[in-house]
Every structure is written in structure tokens, then in C-alpha cells.
PDB file of C-alpha atoms in Angstrom:
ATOM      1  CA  UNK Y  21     -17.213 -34.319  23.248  1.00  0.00           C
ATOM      2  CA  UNK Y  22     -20.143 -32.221  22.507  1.00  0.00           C
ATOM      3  CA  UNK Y  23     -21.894 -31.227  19.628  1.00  0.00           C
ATOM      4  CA  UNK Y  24     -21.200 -27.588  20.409  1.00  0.00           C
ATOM      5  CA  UNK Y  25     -17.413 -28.028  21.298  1.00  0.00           C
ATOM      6  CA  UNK Y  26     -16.616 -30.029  17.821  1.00  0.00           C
ATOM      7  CA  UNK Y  27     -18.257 -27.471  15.877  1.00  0.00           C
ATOM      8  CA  UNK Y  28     -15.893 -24.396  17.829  1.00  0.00           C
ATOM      9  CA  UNK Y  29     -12.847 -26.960  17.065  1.00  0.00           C
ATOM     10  CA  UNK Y  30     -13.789 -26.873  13.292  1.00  0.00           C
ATOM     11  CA  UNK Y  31     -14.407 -23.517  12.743  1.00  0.00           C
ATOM     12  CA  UNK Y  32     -11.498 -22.068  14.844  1.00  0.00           C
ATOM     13  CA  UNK Y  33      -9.445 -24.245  12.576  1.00  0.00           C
ATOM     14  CA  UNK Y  34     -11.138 -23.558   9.399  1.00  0.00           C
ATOM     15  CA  UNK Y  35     -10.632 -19.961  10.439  1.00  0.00           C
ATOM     16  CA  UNK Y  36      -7.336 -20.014  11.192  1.00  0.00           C
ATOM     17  CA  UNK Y  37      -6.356 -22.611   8.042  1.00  0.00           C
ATOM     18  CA  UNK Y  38      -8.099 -19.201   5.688  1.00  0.00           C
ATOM     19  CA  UNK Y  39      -6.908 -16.499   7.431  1.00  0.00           C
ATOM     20  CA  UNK Y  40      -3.153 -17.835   7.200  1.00  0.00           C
ATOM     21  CA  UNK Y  41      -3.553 -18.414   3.647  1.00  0.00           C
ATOM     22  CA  UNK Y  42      -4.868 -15.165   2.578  1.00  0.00           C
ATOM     23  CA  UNK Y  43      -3.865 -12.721   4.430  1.00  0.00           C
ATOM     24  CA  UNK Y  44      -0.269 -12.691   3.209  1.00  0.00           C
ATOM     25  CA  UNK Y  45      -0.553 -12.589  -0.192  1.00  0.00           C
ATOM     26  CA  UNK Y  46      -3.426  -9.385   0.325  1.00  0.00           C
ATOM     27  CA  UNK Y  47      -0.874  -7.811   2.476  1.00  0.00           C
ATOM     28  CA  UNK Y  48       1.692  -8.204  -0.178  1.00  0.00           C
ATOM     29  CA  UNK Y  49      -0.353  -7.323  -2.962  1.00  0.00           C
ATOM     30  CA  UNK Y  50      -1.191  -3.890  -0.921  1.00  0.00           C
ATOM     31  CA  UNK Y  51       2.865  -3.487  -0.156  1.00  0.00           C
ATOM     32  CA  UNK Y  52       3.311  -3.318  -3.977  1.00  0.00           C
ATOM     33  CA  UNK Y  53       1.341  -0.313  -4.597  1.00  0.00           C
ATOM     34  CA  UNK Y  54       4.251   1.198  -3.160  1.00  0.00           C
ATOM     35  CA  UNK Y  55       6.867  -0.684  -5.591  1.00  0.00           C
ATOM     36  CA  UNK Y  56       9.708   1.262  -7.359  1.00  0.00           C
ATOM     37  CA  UNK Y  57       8.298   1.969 -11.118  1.00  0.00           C
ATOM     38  CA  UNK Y  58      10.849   0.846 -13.658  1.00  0.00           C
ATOM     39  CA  UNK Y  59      10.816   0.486 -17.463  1.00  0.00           C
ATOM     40  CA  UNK Y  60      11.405  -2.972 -19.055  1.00  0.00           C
ATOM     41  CA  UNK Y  61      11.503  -4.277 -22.548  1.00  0.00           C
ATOM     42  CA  UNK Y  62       8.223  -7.434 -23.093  1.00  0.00           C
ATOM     43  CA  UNK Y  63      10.291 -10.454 -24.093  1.00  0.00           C
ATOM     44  CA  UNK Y  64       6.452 -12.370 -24.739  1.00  0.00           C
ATOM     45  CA  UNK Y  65       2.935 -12.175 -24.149  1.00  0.00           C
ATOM     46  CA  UNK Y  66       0.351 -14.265 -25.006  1.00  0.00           C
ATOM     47  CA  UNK Y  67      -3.092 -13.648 -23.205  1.00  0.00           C
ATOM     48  CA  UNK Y  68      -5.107 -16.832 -22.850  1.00  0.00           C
ATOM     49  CA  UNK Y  69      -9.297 -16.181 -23.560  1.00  0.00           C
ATOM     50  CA  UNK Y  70     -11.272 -14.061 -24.761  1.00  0.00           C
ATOM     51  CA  UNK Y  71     -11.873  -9.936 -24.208  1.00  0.00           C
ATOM     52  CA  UNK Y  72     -15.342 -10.627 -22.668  1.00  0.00           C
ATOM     53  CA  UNK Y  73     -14.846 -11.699 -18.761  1.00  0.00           C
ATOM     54  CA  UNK Y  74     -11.610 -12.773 -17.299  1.00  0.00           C
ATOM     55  CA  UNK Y  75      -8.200 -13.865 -19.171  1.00  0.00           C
ATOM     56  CA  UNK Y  76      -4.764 -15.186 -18.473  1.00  0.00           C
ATOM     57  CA  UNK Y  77      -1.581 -13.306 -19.335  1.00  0.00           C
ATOM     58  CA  UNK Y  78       1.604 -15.146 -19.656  1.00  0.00           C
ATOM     59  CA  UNK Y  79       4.327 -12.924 -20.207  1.00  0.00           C
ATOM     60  CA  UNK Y  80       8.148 -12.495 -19.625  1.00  0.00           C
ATOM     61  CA  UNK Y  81       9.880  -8.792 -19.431  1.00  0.00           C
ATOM     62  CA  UNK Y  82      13.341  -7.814 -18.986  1.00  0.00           C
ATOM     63  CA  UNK Y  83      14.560  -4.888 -16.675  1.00  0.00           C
ATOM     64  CA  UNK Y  84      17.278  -3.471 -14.953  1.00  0.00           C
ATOM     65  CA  UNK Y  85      17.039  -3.296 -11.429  1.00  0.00           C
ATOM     66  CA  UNK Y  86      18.121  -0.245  -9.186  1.00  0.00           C
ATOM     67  CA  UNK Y  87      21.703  -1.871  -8.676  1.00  0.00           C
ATOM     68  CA  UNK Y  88      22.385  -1.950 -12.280  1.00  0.00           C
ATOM     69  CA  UNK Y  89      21.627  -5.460 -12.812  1.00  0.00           C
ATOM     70  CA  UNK Y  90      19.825  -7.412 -15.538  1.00  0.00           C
ATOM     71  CA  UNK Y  91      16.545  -9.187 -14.092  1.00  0.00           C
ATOM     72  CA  UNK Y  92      13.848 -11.088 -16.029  1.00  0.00           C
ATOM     73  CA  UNK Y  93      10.193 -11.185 -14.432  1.00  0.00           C
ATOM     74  CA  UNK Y  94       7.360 -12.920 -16.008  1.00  0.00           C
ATOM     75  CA  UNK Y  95       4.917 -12.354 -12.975  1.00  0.00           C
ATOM     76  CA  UNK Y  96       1.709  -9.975 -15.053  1.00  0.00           C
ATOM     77  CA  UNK Y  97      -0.734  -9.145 -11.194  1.00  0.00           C
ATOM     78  CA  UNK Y  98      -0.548  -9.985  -7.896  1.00  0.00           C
ATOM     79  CA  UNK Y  99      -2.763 -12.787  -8.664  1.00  0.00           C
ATOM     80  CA  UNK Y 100      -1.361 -16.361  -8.606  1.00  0.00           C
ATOM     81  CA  UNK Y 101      -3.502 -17.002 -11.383  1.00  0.00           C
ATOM     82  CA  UNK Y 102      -2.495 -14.179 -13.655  1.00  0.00           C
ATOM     83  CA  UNK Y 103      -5.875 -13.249 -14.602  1.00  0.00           C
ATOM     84  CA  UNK Y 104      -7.075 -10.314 -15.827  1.00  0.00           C
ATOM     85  CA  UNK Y 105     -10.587  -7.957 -17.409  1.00  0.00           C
ATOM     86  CA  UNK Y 106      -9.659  -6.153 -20.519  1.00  0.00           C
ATOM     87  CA  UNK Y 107     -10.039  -3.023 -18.586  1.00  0.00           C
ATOM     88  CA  UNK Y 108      -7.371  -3.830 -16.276  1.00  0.00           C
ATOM     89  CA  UNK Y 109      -4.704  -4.976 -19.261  1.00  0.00           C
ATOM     90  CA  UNK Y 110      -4.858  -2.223 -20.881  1.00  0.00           C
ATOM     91  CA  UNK Y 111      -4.535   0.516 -18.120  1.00  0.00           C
ATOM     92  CA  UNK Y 112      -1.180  -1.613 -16.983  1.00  0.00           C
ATOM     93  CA  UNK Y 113      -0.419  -2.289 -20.728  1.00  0.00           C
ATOM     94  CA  UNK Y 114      -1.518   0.938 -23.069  1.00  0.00           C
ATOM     95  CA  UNK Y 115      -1.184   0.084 -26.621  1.00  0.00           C
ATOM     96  CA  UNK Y 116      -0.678  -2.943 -28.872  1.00  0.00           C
ATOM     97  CA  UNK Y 117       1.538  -5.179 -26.339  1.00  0.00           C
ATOM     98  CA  UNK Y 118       4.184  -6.788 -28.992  1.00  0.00           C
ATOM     99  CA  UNK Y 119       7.619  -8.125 -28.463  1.00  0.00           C
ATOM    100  CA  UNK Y 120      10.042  -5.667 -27.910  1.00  0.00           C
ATOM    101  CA  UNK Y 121       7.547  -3.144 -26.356  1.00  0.00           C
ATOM    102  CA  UNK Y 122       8.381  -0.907 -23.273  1.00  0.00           C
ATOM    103  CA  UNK Y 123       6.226  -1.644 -20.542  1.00  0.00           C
ATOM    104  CA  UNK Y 124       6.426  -0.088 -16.906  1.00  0.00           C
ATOM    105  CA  UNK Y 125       6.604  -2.828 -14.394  1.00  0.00           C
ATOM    106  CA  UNK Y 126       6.915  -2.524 -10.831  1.00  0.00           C
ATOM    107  CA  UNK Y 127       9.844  -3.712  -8.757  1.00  0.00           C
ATOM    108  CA  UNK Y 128      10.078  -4.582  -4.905  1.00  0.00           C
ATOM    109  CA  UNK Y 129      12.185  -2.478  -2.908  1.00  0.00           C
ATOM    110  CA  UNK Y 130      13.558  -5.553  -0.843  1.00  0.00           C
ATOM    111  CA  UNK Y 131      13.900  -7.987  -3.158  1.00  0.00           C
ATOM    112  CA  UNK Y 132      15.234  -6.533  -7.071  1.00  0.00           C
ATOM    113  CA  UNK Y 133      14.013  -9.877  -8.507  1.00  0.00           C
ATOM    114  CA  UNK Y 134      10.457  -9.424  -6.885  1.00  0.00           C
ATOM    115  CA  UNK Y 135       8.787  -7.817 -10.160  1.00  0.00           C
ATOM    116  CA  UNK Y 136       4.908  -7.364 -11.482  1.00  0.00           C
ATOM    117  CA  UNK Y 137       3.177  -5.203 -14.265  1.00  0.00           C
ATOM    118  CA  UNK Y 138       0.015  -4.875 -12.124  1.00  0.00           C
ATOM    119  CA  UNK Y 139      -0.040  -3.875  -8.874  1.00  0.00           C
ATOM    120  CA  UNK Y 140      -2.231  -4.149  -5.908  1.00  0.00           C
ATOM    121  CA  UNK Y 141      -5.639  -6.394  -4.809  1.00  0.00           C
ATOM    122  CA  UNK Y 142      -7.412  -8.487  -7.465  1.00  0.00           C
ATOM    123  CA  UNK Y 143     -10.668  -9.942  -7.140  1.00  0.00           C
ATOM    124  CA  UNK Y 144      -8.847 -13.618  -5.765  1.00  0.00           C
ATOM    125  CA  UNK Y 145      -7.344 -11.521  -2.792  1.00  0.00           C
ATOM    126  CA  UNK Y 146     -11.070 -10.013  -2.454  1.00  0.00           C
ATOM    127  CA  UNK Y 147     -12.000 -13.674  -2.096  1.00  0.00           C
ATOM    128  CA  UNK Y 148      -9.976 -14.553  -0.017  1.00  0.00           C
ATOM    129  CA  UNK Y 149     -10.449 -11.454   2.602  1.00  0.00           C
ATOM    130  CA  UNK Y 150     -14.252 -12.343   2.299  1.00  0.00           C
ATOM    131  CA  UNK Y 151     -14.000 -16.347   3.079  1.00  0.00           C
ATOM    132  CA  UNK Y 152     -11.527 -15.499   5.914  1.00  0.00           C
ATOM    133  CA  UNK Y 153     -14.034 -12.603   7.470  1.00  0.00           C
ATOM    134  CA  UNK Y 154     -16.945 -15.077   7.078  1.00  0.00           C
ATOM    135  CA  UNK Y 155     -14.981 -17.710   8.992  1.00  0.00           C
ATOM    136  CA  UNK Y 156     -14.487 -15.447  11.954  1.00  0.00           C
ATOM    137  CA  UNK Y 157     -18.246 -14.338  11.649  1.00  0.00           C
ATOM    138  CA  UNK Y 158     -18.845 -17.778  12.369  1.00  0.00           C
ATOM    139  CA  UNK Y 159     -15.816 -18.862  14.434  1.00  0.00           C
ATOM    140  CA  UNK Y 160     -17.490 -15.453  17.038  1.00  0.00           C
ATOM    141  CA  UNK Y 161     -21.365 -16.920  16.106  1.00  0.00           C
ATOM    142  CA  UNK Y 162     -19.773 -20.301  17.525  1.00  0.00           C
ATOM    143  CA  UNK Y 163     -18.125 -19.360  20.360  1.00  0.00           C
ATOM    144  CA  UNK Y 164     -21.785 -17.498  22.012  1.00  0.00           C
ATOM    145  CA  UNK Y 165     -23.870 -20.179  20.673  1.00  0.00           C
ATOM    146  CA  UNK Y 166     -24.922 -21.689  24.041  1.00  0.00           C
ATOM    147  CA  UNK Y 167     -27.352 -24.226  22.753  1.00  0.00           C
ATOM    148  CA  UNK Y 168     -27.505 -26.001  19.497  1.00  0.00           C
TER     149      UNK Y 168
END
């Protein structure tokens, strides 16, 4: 097997193994711009850092969905990771966040139990979007590369 041919093998795979992975969750994230608003009562929150930079927000919130019933969601962004800029808490979060606050969250039209506070892309689904574009810049570089 040639030089050329293993390296097309690699990066169609590499491309394919990035593109699967992100481009779900982005579509997702974009899908919940479009989420039924709904008020819930914070149960916790603790954010984990500092205000400069990125933080993590654990949280849990109660709501009631559109069929009348109780739901719990602890999910704060799209993000896996929960992270968030100071900025971007306290546009989804206005105000002192304390227990027992009302909060708005954001609740999926096909799935009740499918809640977040923040909605839409964050910079991981950014990432993501970028590694997978790069990988098919060089998965097409590969595949007209006659000669190595």
C-alpha cells in the first residue's frame, strides 16, 4: 500500500470519526434556540472558578412541563462541560442566582424532560465545527495530492 493511499485511509477516517461526533450535538444545540421558554424554581447552584475566563455551573431546577407534569433538569448550556464567561451567566441568569430563585429555562418540544438554561452554540461546539472542517480541508487536500 502506498504512502499516498494510507494517508487518504487516515484522514477519511479521522474525518469521518470528527464529523460524527460533532455535528450532532451543534445541530442540537442550534434546535434549542427554538425550545419552549418555561419558568422554573433553582433547587442549587454552585459555579466552580473564578469570574475572570471560563467557569463551571452545576445546578438543578425544577419545572413544570407543558403536560402539567413535575420535571427536574440540572443541564446549565448546551455544553457537555457546563462551562460558562461571566457574561454569558448572567444574561441566562439576571440577578443574584440563590435557592429558590425563578429562572427561565428552556424545554424541548419532543422530549418534556430535555431541559437547559442556556441555549444555543458554545465555544466547544465552535471547536468542534472547526476540527471537523479542517479534517475535510485535508481529507479534499488528500484526495488531489498526486505525489507526495
Amino acid at each position: 500500500m502506498s504512502t499516498l493511499v494510507l494517508v487518504r485511509v487516515v484522514c477519511s477516517i479521522a474525518t469521518i470519526l470528527i464529523a460524527r461526533l460533532a455535528i450532532p450535538p451543534t445541530i442540537h444545540a442550534l434546535r434549542s434556540r427554538s425550545w419552549i421558554p418555561l419558568d422554573a424554581t433553582l433547587e442549587f447552584i454552585e459555579r466552580i472558578g473564578t469570574d475572570s475566563g471560563f467557569f463551571l455551573v452545576d445546578l438543578r431546577y425544577r419545572y413544570t412541563d407543558p403536560d402539567g407534569v413535575e420535571r427536574r433538569g440540572t443541564r446549565y448550556s448546551m455544553d457537555s462541560k457546563q462551562a460558562s464567561t461571566l457574561q454569558r451567566f448572567r444574561e441566562a441568569l439576571p440577578g443574584p442566582p440563590t435557592t429558590g430563585s425563578q429562572i427561565k429555562v428552556f424545554v424541548n418540544p419532543e422530549d418534556y424532560g430535555d431541559s437547559v438554561v442556556l441555549t444555543g452554540l458554545t465555544g466547544s461546539h465552535l471547536f468542534g465545527l472547526t476540527l471537523a472542517l479542517c479534517g475535510f480541508a485535508l481529507l479534499v487536500t488528500c484526495f488531489f495530492v498526486t505525489v507526495i
